PDB file of C-alpha atoms in Angstrom:
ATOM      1  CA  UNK A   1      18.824  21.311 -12.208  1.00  0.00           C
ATOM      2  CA  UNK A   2      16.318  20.903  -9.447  1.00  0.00           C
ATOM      3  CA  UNK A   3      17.610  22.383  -5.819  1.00  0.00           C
ATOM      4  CA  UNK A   4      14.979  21.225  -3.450  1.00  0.00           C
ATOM      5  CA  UNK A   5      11.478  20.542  -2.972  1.00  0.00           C
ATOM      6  CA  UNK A   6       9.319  23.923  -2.452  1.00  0.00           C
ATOM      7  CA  UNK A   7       5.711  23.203  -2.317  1.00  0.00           C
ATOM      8  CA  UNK A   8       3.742  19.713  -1.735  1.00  0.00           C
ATOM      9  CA  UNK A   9       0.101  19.442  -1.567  1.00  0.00           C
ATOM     10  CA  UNK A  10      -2.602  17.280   0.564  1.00  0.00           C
ATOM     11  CA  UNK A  11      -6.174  17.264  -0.191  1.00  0.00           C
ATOM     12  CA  UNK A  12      -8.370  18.367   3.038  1.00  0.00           C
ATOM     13  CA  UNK A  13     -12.208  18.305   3.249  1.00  0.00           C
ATOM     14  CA  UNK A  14     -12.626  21.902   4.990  1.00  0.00           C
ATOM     15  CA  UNK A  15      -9.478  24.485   4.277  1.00  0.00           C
ATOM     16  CA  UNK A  16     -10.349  26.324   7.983  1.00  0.00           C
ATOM     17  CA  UNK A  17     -10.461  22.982   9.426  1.00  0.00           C
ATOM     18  CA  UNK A  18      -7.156  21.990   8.169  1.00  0.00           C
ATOM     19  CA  UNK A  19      -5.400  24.887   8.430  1.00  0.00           C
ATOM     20  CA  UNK A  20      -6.521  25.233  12.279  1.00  0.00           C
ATOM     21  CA  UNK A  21      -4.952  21.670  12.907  1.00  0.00           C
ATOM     22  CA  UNK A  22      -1.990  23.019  11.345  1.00  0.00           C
ATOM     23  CA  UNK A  23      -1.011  25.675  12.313  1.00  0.00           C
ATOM     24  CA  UNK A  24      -3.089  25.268  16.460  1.00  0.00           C
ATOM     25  CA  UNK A  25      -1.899  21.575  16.461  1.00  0.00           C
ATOM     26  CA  UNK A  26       0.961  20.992  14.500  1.00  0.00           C
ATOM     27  CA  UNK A  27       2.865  24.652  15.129  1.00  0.00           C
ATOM     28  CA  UNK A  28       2.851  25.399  11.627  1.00  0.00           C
ATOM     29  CA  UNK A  29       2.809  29.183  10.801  1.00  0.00           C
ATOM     30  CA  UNK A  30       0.351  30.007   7.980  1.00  0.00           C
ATOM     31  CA  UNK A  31       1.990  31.035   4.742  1.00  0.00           C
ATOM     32  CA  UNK A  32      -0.818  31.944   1.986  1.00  0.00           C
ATOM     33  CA  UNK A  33      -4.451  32.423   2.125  1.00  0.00           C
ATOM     34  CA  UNK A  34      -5.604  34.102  -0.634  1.00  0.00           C
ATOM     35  CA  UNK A  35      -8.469  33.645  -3.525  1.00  0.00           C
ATOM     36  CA  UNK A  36      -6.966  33.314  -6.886  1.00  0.00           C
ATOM     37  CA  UNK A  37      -9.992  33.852  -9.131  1.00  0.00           C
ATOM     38  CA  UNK A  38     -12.768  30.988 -10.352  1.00  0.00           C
ATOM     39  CA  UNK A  39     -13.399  30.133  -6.783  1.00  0.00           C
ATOM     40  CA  UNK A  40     -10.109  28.785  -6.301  1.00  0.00           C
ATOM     41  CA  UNK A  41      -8.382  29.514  -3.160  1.00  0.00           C
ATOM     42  CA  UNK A  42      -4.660  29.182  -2.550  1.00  0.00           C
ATOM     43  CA  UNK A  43      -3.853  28.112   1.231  1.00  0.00           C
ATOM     44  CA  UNK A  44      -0.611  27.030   2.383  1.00  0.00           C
ATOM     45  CA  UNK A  45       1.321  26.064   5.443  1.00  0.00           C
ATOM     46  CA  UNK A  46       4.173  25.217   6.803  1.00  0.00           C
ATOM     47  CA  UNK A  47       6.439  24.107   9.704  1.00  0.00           C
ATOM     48  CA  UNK A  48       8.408  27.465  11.015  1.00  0.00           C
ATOM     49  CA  UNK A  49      11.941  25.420  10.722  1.00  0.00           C
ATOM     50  CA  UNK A  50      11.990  24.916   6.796  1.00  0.00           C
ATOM     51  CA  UNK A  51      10.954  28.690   6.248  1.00  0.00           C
ATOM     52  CA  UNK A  52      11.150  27.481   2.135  1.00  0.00           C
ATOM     53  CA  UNK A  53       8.880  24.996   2.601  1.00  0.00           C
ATOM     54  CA  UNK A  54       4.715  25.129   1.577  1.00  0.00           C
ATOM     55  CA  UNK A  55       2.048  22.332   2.112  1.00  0.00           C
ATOM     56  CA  UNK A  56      -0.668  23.390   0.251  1.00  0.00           C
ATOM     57  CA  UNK A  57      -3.800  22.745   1.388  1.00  0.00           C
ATOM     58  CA  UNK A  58      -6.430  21.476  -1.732  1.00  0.00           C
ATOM     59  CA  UNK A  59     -10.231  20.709  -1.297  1.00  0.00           C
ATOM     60  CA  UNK A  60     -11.253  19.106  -4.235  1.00  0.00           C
ATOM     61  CA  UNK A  61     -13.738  20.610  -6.047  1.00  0.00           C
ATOM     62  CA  UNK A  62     -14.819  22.512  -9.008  1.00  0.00           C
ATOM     63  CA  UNK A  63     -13.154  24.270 -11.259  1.00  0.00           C
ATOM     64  CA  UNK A  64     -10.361  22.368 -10.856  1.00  0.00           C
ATOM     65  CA  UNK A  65     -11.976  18.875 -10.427  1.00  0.00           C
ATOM     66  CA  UNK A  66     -15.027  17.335 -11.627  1.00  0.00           C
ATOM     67  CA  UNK A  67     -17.695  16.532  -9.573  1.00  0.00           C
ATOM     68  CA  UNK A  68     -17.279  12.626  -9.608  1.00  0.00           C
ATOM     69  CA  UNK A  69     -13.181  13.494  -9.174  1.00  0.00           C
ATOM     70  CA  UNK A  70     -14.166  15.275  -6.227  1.00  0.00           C
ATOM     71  CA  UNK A  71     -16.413  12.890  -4.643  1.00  0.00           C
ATOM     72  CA  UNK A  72     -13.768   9.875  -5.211  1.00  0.00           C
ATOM     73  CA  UNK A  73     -11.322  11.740  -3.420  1.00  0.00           C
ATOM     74  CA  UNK A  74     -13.191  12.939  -0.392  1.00  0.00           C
ATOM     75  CA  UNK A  75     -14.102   9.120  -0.461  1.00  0.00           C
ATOM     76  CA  UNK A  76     -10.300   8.358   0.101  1.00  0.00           C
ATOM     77  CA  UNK A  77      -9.840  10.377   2.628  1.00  0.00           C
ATOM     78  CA  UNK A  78     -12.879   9.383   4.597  1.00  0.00           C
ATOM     79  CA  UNK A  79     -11.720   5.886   4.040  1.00  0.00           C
ATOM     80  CA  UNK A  80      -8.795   7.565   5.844  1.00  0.00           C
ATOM     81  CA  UNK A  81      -6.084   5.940   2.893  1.00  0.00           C
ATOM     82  CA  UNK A  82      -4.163   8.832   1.595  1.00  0.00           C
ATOM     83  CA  UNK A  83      -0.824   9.830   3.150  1.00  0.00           C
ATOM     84  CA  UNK A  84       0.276  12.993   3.569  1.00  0.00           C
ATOM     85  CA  UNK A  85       3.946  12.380   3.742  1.00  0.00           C
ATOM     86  CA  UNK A  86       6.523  11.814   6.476  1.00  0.00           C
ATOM     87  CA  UNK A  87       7.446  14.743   8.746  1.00  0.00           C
ATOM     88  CA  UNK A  88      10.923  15.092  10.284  1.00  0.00           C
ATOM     89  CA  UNK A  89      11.785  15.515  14.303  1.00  0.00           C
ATOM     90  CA  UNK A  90      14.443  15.921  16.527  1.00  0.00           C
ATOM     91  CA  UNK A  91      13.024  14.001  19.237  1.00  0.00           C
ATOM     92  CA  UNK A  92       9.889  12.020  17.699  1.00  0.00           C
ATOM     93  CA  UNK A  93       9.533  10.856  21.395  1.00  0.00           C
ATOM     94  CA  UNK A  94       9.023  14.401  22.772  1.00  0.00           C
ATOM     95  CA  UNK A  95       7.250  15.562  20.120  1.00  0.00           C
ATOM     96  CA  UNK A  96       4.670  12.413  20.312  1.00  0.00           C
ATOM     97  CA  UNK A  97       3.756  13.384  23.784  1.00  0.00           C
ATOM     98  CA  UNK A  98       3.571  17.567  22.840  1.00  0.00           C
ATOM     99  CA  UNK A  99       1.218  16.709  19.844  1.00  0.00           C
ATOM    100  CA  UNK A 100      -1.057  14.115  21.614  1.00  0.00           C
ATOM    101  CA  UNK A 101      -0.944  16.813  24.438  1.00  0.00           C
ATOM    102  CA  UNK A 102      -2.922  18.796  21.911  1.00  0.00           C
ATOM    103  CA  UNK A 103      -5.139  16.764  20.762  1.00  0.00           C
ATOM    104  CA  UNK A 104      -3.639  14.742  17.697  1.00  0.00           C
ATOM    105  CA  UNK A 105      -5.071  11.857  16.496  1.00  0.00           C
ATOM    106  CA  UNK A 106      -1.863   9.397  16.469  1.00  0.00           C
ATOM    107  CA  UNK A 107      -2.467   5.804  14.861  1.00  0.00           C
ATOM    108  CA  UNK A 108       0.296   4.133  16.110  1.00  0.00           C
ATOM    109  CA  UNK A 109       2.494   5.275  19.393  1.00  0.00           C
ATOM    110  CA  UNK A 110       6.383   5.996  18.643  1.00  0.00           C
ATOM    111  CA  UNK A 111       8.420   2.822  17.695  1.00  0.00           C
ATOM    112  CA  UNK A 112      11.870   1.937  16.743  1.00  0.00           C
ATOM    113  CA  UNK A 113      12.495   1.250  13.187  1.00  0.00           C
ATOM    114  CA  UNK A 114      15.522   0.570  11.213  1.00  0.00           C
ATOM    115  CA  UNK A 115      15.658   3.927   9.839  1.00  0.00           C
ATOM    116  CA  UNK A 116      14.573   5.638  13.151  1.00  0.00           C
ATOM    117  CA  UNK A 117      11.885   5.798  15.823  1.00  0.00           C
ATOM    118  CA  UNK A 118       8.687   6.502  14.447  1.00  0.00           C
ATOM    119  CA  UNK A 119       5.071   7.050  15.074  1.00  0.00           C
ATOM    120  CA  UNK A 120       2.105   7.783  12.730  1.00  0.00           C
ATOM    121  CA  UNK A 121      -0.916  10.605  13.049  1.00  0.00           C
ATOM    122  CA  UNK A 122      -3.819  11.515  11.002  1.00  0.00           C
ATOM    123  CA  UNK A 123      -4.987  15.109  10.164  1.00  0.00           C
ATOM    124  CA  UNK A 124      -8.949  16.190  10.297  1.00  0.00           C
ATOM    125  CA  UNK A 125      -9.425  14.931   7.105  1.00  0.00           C
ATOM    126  CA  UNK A 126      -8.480  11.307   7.019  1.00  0.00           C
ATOM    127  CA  UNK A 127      -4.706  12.064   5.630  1.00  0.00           C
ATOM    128  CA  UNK A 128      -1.901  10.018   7.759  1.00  0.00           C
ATOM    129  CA  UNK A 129       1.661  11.294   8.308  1.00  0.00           C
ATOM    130  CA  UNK A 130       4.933   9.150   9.462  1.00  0.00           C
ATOM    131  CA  UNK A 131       6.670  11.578  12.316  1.00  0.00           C
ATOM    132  CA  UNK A 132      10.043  10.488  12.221  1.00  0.00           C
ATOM    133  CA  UNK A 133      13.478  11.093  14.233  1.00  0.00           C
ATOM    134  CA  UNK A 134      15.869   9.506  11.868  1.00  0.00           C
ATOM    135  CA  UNK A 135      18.693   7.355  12.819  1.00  0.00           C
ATOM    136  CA  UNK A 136      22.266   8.906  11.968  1.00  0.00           C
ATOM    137  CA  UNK A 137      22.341   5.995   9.148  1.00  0.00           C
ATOM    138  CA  UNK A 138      19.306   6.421   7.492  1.00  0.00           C
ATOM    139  CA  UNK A 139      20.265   7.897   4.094  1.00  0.00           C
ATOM    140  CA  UNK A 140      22.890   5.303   3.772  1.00  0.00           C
ATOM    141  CA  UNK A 141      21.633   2.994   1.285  1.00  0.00           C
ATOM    142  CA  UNK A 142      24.381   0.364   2.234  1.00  0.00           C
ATOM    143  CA  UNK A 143      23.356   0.565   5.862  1.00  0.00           C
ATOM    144  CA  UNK A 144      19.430   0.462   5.227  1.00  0.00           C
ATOM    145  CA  UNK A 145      19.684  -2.655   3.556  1.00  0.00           C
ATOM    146  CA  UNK A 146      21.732  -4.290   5.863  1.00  0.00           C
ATOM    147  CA  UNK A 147      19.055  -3.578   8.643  1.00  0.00           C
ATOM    148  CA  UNK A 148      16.215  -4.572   6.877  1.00  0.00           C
ATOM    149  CA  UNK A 149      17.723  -7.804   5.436  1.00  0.00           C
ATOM    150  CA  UNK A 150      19.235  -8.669   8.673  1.00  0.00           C
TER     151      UNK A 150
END
């Protein structure tokens, strides 16, 4: 039986660069940082409040991807289309102007939504991320439907 999600993974250009915006920007604490053998480095991160949680940071490239699998992803990210996943907040609000305050790229200023106020940033390497405050109804099924439909 699965018990919870442990380790996700976003592919970054640079592993300094992304974990500086991390851990500087975001307030992550660094987790792992280690070479694993091949050239392969192992690099996560993750937000001090979900002390179970990893994002592992991936640059794709050899041995683990070919050179043309490499190249077409760095091309996604530069065309700035991969997301990164939606990060939970308290306050999105508050935590809109703290981020911006340090220099986070944010694509679209927070905005009510039927599942909560929301606002959108992108990471160094082209990734974008929903940060989202949840409204006290949005893991009711029942309820989300009747706000979108309505």
């Amino acid at each position: 039986m699965i018990t919870g999600f442990g380790i996700s993974s976003v592919f970054v250009r640079d592993y300094e660069e992304a974990k500086e915006f991390f851990v500087e920007k975001l307030g992550f604490e660094p987790r792992f940082d280690t070479e694993i053998g091949e050239g392969f480095r192992w690099v996560t991160v993750g937000p001090a409040a979900a002390p179970n949680f990893q994002l592992n940071l991936v640059v794709p490239q050899p041995p683990n991807y070919s050179e043309e699998d490499s190249a077409a992803i760095l091309g996604l990210l530069a065309k700035g289309t991969l997301s990164g996943g939606a990060w939970h907040t308290d306050d999105c609000r508050a935590t809109h102007r703290e981020y911006s305050a340090r220099g986070v790229e944010f694509l679209q200023e927070p905005q009510e939504r039927p599942y909560g106020v929301e606002a959108v940033f992108r990471d160094p390497s082209g990734n974008w991320y929903s940060l989202t405050q949840q409204s006290a109804d949005a893991m009711d099924p029942q309820a989300m439907e009747k706000k979108f439909a309505g």
